[in-house]
mmCIF file of N, CA and C in Angstrom:
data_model
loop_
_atom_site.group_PDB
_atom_site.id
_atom_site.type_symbol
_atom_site.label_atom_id
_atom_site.label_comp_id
_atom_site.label_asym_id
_atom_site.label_seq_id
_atom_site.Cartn_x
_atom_site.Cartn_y
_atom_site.Cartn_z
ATOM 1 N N UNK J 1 21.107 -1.004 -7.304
ATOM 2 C CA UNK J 1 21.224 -0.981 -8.742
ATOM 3 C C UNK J 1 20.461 0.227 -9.249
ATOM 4 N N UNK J 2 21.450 0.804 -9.896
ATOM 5 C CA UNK J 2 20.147 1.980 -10.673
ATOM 6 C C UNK J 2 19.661 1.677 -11.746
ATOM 7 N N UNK J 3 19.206 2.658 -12.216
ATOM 8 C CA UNK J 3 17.919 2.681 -13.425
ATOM 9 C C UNK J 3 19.027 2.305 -14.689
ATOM 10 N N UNK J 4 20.217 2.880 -14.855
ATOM 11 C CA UNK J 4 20.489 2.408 -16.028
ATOM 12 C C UNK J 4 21.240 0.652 -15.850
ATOM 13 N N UNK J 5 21.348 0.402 -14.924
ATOM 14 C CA UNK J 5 22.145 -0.842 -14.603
ATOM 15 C C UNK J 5 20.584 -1.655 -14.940
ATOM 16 N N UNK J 6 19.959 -1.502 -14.366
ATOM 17 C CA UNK J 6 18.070 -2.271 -14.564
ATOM 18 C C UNK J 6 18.057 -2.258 -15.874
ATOM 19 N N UNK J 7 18.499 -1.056 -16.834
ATOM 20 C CA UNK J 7 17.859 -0.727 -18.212
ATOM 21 C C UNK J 7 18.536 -2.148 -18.484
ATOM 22 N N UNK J 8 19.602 -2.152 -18.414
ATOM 23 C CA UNK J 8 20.864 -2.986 -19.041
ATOM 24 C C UNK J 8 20.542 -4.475 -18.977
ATOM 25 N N UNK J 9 19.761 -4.713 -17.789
ATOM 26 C CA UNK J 9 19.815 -6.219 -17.822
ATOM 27 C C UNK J 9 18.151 -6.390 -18.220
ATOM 28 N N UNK J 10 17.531 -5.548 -18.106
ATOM 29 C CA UNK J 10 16.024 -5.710 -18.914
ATOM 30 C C UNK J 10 16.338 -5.551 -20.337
ATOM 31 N N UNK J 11 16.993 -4.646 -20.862
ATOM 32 C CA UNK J 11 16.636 -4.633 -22.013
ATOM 33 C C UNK J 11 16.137 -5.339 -23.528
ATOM 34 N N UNK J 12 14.988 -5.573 -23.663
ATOM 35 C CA UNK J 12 14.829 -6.413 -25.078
ATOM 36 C C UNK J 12 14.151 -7.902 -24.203
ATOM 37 N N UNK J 13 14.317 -8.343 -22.678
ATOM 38 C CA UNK J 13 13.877 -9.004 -22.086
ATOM 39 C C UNK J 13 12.257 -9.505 -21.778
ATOM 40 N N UNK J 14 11.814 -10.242 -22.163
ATOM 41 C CA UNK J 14 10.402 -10.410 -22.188
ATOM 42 C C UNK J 14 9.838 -11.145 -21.080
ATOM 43 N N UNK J 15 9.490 -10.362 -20.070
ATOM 44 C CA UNK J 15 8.492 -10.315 -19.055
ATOM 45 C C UNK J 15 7.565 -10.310 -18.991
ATOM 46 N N UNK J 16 6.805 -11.143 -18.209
ATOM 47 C CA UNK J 16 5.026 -11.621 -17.677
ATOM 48 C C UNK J 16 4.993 -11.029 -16.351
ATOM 49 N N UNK J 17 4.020 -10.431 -16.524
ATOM 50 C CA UNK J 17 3.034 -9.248 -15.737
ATOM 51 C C UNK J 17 2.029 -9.750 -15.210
ATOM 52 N N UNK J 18 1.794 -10.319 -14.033
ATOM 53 C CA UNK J 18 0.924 -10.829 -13.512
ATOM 54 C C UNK J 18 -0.030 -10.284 -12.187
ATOM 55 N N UNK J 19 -0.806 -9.240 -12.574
ATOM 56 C CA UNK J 19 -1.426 -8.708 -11.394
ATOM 57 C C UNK J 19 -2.689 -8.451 -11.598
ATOM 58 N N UNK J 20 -3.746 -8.203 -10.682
ATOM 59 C CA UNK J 20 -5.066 -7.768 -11.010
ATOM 60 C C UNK J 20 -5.522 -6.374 -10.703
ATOM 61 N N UNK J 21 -4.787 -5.681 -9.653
ATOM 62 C CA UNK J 21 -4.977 -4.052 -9.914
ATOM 63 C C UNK J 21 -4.531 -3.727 -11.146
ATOM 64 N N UNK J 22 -5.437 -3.279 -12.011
ATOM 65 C CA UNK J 22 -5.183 -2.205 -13.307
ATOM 66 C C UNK J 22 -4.006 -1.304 -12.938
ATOM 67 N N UNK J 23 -4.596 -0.647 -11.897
ATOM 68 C CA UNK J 23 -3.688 1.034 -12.113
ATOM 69 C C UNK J 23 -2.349 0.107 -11.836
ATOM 70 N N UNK J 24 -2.167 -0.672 -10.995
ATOM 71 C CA UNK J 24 -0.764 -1.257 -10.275
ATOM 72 C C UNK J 24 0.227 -2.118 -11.583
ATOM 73 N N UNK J 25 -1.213 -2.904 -12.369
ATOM 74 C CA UNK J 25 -0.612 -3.567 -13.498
ATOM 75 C C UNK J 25 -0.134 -2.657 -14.196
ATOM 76 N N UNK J 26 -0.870 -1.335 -14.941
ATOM 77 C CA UNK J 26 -0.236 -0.358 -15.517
ATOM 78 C C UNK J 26 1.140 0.402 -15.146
ATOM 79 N N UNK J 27 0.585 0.532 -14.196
ATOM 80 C CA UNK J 27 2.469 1.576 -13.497
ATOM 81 C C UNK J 27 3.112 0.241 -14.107
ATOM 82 N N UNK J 28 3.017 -0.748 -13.420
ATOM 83 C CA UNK J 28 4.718 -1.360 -13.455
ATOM 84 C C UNK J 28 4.631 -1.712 -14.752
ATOM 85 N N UNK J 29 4.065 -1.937 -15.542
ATOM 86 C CA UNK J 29 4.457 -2.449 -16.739
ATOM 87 C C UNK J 29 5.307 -1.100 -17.862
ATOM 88 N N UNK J 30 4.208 -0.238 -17.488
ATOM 89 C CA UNK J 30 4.746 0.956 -17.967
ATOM 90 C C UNK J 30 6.430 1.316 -17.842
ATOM 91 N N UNK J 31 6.710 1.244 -16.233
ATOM 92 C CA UNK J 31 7.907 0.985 -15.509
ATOM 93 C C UNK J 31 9.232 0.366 -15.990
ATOM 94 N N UNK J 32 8.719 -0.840 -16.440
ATOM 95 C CA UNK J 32 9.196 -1.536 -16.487
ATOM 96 C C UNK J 32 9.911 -1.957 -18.498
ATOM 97 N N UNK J 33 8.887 -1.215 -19.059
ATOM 98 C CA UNK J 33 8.676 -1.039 -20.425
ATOM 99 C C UNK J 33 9.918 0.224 -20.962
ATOM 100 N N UNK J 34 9.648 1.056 -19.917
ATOM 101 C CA UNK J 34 10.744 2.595 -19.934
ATOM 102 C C UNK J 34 12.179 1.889 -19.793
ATOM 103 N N UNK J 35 12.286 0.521 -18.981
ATOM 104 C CA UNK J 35 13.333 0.600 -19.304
ATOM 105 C C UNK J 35 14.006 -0.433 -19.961
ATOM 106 N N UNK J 36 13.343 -0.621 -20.835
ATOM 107 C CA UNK J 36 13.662 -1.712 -21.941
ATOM 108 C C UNK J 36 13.019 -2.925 -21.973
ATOM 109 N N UNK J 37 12.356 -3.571 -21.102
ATOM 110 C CA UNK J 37 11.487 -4.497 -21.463
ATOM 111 C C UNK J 37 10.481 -4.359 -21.939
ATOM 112 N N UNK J 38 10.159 -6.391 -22.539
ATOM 113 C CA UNK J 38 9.162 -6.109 -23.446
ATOM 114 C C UNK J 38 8.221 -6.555 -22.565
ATOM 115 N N UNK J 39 7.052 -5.965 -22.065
ATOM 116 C CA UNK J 39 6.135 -6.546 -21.080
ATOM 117 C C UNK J 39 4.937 -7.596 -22.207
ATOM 118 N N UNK J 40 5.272 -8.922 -21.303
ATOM 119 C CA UNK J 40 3.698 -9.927 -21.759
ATOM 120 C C UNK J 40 2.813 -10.069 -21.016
ATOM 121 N N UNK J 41 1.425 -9.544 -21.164
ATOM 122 C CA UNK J 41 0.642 -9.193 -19.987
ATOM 123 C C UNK J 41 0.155 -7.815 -20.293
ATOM 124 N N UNK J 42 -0.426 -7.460 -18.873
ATOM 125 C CA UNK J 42 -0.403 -8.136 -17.375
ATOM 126 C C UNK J 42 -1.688 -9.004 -17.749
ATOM 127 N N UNK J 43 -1.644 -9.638 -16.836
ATOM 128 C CA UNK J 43 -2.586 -11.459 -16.871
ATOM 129 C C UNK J 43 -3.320 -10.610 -15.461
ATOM 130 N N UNK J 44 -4.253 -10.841 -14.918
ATOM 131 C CA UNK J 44 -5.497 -10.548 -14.417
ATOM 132 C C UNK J 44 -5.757 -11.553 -13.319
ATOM 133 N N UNK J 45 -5.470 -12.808 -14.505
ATOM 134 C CA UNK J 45 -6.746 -14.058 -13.906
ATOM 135 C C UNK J 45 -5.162 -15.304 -13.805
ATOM 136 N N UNK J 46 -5.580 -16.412 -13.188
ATOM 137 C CA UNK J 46 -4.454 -17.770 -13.465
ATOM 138 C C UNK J 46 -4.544 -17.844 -14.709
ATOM 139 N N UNK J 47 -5.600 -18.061 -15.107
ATOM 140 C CA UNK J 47 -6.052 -18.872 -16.502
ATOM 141 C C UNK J 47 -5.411 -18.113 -17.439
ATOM 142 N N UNK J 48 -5.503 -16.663 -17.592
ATOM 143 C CA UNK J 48 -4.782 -15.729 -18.810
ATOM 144 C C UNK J 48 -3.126 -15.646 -18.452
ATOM 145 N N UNK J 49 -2.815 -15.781 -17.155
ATOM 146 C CA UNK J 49 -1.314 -16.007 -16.884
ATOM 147 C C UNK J 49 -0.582 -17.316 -17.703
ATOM 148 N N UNK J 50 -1.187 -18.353 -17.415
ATOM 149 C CA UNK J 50 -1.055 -19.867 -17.756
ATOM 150 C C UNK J 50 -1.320 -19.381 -19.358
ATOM 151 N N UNK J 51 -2.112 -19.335 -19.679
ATOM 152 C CA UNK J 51 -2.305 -18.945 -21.346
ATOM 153 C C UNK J 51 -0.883 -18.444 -21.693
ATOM 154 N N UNK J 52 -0.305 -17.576 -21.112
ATOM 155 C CA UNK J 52 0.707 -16.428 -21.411
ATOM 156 C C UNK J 52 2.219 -17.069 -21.272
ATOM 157 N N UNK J 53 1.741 -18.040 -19.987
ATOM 158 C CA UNK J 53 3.474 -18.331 -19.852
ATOM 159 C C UNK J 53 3.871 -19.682 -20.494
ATOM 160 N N UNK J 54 2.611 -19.479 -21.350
ATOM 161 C CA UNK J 54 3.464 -20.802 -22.436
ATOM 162 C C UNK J 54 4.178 -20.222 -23.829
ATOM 163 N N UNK J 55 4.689 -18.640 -24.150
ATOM 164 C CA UNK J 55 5.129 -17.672 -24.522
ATOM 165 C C UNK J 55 6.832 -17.758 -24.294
ATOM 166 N N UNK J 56 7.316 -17.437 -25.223
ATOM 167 C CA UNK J 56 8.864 -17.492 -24.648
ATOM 168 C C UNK J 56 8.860 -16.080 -23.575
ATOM 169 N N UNK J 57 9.527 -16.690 -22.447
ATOM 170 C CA UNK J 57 9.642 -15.413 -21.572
ATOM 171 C C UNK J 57 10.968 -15.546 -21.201
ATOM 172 N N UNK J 58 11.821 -14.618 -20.732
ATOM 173 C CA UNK J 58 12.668 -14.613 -19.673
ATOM 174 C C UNK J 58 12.840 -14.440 -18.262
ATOM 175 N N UNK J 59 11.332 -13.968 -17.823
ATOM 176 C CA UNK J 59 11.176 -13.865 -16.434
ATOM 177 C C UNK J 59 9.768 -13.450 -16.345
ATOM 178 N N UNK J 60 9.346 -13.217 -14.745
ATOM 179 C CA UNK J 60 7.672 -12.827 -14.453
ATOM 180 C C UNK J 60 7.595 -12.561 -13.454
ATOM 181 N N UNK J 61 6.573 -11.528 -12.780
ATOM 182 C CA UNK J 61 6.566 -10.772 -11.752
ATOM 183 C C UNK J 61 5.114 -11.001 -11.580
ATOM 184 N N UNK J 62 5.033 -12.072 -10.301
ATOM 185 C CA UNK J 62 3.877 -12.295 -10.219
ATOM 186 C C UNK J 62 3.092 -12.119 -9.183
ATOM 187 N N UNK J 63 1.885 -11.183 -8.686
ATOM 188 C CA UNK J 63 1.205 -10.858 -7.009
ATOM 189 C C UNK J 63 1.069 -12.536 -6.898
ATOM 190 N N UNK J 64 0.290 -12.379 -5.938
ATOM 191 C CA UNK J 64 -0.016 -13.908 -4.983
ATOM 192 C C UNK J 64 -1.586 -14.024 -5.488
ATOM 193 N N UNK J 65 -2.203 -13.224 -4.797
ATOM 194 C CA UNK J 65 -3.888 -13.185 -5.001
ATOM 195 C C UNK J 65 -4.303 -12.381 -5.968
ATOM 196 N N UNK J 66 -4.917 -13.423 -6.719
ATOM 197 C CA UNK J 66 -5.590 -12.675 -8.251
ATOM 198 C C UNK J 66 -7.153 -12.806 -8.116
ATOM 199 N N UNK J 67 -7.380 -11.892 -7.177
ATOM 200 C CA UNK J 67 -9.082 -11.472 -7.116
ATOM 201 C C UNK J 67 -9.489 -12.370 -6.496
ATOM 202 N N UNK J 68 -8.636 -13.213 -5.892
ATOM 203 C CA UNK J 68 -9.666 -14.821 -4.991
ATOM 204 C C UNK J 68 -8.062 -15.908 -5.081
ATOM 205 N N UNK J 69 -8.247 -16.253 -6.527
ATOM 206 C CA UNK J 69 -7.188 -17.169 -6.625
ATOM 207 C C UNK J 69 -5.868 -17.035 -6.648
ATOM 208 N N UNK J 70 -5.113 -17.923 -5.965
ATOM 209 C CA UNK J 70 -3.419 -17.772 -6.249
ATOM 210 C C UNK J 70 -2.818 -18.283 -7.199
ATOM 211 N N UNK J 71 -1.370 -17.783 -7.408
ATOM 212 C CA UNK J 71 -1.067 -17.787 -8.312
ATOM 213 C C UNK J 71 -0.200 -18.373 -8.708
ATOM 214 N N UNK J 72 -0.029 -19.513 -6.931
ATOM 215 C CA UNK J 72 0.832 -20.385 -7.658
ATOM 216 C C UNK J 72 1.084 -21.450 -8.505
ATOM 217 N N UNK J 73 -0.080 -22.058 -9.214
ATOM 218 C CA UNK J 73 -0.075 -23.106 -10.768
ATOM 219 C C UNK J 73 0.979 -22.108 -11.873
ATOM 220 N N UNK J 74 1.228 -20.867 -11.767
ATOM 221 C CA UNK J 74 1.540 -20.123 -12.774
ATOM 222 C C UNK J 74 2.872 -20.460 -12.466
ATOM 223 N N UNK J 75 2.837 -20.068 -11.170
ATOM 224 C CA UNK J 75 4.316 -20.372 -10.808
ATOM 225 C C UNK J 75 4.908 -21.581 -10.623
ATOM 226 N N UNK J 76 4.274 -22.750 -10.564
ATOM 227 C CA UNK J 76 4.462 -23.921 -10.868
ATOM 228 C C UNK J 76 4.988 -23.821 -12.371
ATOM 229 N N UNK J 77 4.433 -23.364 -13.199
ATOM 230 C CA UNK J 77 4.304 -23.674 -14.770
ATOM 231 C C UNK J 77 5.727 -23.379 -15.178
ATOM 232 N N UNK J 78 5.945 -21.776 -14.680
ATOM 233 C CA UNK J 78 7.044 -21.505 -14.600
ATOM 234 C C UNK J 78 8.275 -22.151 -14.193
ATOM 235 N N UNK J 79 8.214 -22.553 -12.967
ATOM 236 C CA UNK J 79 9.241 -23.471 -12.416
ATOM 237 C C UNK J 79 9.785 -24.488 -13.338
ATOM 238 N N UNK J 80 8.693 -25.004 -13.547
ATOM 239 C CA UNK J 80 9.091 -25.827 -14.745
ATOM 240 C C UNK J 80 9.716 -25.876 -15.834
ATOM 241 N N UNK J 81 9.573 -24.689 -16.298
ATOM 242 C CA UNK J 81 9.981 -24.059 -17.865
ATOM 243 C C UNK J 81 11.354 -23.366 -17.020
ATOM 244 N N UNK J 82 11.929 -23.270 -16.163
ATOM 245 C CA UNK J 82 12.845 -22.883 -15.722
ATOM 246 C C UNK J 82 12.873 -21.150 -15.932
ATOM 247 N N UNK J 83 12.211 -20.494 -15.643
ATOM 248 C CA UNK J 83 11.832 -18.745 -15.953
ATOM 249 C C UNK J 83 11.557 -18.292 -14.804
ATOM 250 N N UNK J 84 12.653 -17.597 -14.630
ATOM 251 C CA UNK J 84 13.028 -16.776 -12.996
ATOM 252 C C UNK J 84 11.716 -15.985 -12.865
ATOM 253 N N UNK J 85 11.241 -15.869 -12.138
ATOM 254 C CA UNK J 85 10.014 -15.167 -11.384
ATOM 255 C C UNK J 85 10.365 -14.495 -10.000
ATOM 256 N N UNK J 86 9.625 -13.642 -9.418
ATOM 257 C CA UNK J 86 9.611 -12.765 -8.211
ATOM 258 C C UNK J 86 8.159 -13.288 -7.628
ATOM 259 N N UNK J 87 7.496 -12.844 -6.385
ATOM 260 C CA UNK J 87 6.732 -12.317 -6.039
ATOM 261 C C UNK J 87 6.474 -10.664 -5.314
ATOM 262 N N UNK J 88 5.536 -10.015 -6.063
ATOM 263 C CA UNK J 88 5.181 -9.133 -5.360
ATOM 264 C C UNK J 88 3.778 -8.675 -5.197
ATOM 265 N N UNK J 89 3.895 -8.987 -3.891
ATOM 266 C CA UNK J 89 2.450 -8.820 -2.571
ATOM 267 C C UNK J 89 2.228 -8.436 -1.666
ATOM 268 N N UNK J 90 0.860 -8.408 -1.204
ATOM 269 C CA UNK J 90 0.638 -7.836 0.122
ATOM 270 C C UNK J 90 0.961 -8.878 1.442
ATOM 271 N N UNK J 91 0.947 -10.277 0.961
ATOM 272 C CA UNK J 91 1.027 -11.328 1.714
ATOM 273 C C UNK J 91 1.863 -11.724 2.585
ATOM 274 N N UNK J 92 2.466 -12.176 4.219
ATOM 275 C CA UNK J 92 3.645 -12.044 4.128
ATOM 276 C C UNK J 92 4.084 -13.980 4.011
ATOM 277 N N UNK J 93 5.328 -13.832 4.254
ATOM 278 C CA UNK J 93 6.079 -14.937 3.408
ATOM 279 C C UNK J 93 5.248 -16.310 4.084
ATOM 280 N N UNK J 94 4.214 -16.402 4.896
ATOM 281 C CA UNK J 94 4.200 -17.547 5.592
ATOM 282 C C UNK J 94 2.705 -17.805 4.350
ATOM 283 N N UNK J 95 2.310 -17.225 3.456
ATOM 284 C CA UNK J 95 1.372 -17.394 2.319
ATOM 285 C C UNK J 95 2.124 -17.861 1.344
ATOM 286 N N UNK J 96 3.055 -18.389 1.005
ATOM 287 C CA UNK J 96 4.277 -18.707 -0.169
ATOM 288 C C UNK J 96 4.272 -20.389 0.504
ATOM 289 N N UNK J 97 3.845 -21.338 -0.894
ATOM 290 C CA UNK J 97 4.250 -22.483 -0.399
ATOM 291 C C UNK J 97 5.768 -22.728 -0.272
ATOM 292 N N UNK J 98 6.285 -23.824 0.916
ATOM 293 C CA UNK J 98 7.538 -24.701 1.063
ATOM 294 C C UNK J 98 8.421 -24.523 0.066
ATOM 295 N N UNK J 99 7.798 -24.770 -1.396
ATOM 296 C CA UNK J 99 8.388 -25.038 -2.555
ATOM 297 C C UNK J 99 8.866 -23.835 -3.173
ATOM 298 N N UNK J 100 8.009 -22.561 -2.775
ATOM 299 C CA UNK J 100 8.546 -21.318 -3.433
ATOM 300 C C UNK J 100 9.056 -20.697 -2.266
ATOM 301 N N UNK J 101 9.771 -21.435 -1.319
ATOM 302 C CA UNK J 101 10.324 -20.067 -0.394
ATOM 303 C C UNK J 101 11.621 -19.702 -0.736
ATOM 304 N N UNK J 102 12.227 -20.008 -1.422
ATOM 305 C CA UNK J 102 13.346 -19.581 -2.232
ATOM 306 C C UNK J 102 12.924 -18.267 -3.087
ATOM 307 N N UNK J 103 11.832 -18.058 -3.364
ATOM 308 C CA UNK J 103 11.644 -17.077 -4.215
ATOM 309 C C UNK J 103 11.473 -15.725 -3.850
ATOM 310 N N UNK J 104 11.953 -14.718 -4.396
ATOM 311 C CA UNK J 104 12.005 -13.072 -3.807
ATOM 312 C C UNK J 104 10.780 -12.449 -3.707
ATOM 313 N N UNK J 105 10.267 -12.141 -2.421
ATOM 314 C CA UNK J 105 9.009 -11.728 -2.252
ATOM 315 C C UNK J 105 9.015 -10.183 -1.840
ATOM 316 N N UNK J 106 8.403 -9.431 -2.696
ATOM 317 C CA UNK J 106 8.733 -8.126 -2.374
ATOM 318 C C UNK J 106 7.507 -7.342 -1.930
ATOM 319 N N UNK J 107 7.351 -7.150 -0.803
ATOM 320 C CA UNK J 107 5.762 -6.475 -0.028
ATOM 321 C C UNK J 107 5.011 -5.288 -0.690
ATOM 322 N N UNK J 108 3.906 -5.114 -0.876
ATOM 323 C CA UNK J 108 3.442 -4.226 -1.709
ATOM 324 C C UNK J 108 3.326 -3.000 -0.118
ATOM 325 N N UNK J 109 3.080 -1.875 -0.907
ATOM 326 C CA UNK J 109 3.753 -0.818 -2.127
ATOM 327 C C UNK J 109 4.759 -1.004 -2.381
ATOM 328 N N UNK J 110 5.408 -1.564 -3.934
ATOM 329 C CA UNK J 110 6.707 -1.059 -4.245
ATOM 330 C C UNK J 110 6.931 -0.538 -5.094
ATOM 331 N N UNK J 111 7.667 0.324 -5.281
ATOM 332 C CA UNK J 111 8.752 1.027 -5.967
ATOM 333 C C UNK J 111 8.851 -0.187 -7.629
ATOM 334 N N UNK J 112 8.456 0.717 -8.853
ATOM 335 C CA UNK J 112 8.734 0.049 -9.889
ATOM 336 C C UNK J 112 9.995 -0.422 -9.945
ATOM 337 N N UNK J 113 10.827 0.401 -9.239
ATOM 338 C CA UNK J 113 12.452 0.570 -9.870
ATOM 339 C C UNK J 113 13.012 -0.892 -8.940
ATOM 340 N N UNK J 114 12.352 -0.584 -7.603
ATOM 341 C CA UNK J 114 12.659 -1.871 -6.883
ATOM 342 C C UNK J 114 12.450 -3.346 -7.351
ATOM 343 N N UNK J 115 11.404 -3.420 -8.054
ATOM 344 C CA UNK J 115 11.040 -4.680 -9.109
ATOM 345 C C UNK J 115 12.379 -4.600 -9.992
ATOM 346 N N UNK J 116 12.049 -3.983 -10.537
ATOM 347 C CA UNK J 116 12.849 -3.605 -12.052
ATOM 348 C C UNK J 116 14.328 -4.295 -11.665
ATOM 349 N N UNK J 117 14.792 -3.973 -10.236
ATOM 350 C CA UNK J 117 16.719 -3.895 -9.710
ATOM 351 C C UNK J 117 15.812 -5.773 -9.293
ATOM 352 N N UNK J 118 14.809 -5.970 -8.755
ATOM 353 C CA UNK J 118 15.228 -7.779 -8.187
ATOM 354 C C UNK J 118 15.073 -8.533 -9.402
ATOM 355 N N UNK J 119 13.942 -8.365 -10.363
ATOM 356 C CA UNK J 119 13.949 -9.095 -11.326
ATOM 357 C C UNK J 119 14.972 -9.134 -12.393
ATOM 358 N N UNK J 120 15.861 -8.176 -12.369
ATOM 359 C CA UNK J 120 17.238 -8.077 -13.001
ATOM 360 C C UNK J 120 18.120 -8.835 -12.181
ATOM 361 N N UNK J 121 18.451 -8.764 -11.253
ATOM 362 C CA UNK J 121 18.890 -9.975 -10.385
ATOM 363 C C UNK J 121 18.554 -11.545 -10.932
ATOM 364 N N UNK J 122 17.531 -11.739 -10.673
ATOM 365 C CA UNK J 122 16.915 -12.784 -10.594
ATOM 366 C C UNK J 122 17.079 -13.409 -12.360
ATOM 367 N N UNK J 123 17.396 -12.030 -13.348
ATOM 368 C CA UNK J 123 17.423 -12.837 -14.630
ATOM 369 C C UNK J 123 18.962 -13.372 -15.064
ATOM 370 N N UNK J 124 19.362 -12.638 -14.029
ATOM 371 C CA UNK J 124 21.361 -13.031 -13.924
ATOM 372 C C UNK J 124 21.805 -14.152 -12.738
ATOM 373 N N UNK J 125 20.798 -14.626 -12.436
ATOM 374 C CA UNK J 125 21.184 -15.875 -11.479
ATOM 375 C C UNK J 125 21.023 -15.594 -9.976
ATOM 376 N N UNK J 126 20.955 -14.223 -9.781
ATOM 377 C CA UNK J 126 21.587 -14.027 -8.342
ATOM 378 C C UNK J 126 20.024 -13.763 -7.679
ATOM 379 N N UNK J 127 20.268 -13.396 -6.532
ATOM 380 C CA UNK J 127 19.252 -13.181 -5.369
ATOM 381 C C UNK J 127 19.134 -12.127 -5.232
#
């Protein structure tokens, strides 16, 4: 998918940003902002994620380890509220509970644009 096909299905889309590297939270949000989304976030901590994803969202891009803690209550929260989410981490998939192995885990370093093309996926149903 390219950048304008990403623009297309982000656009005006309100996304949760969930990471604790600054510079990493910055790029992608930035990233992700260029091409039409509205970024909510980035969340740092569980607690400011959870604060956040009680927010109308349409989707969330969330690391695993937030400085110690994981992040999956957020993603629980989410699940719930039915709001497509990703993971992207350093972790590999055998750190993802049972319950989220359905979910797209994308290995860090990535590529903004690579977020940008799964979570556009992921806000159109598909894998």
């Amino acid at each position: 998918m390219g950048d304008v096909a990403a623009e297309s299905l982000l656009q005006g889309r309100r996304l949760l940003v969930v990471e604790d590297e600054y510079f990493v939270a910055a790029a992608l949000s930035a990233e992700l902002m260029d091409l039409g989304a509205v970024v909510v976030g980035p969340a740092a901590s569980v607690e400011r994620a959870l604060a956040l994803a009680d927010e109308a969202l349409d989707g969330a891009i969330l690391d695993i380890n937030l400085a110690g803690p994981a992040v999956f209550p957020v993603a629980e929260a989410l699940a719930a509220r039915r709001v497509p989410f990703i993971f992207v981490t350093g972790y590999d998939a055998t750190a993802i509970p049972q319950a989220f192995a359905h979910v797209t885990r994308l290995e860090k370093p990535v590529d903004a644009a690579r977020v940008a093309c799964v979570i556009g996926r992921a806000l159109t149903g598909g894998n």
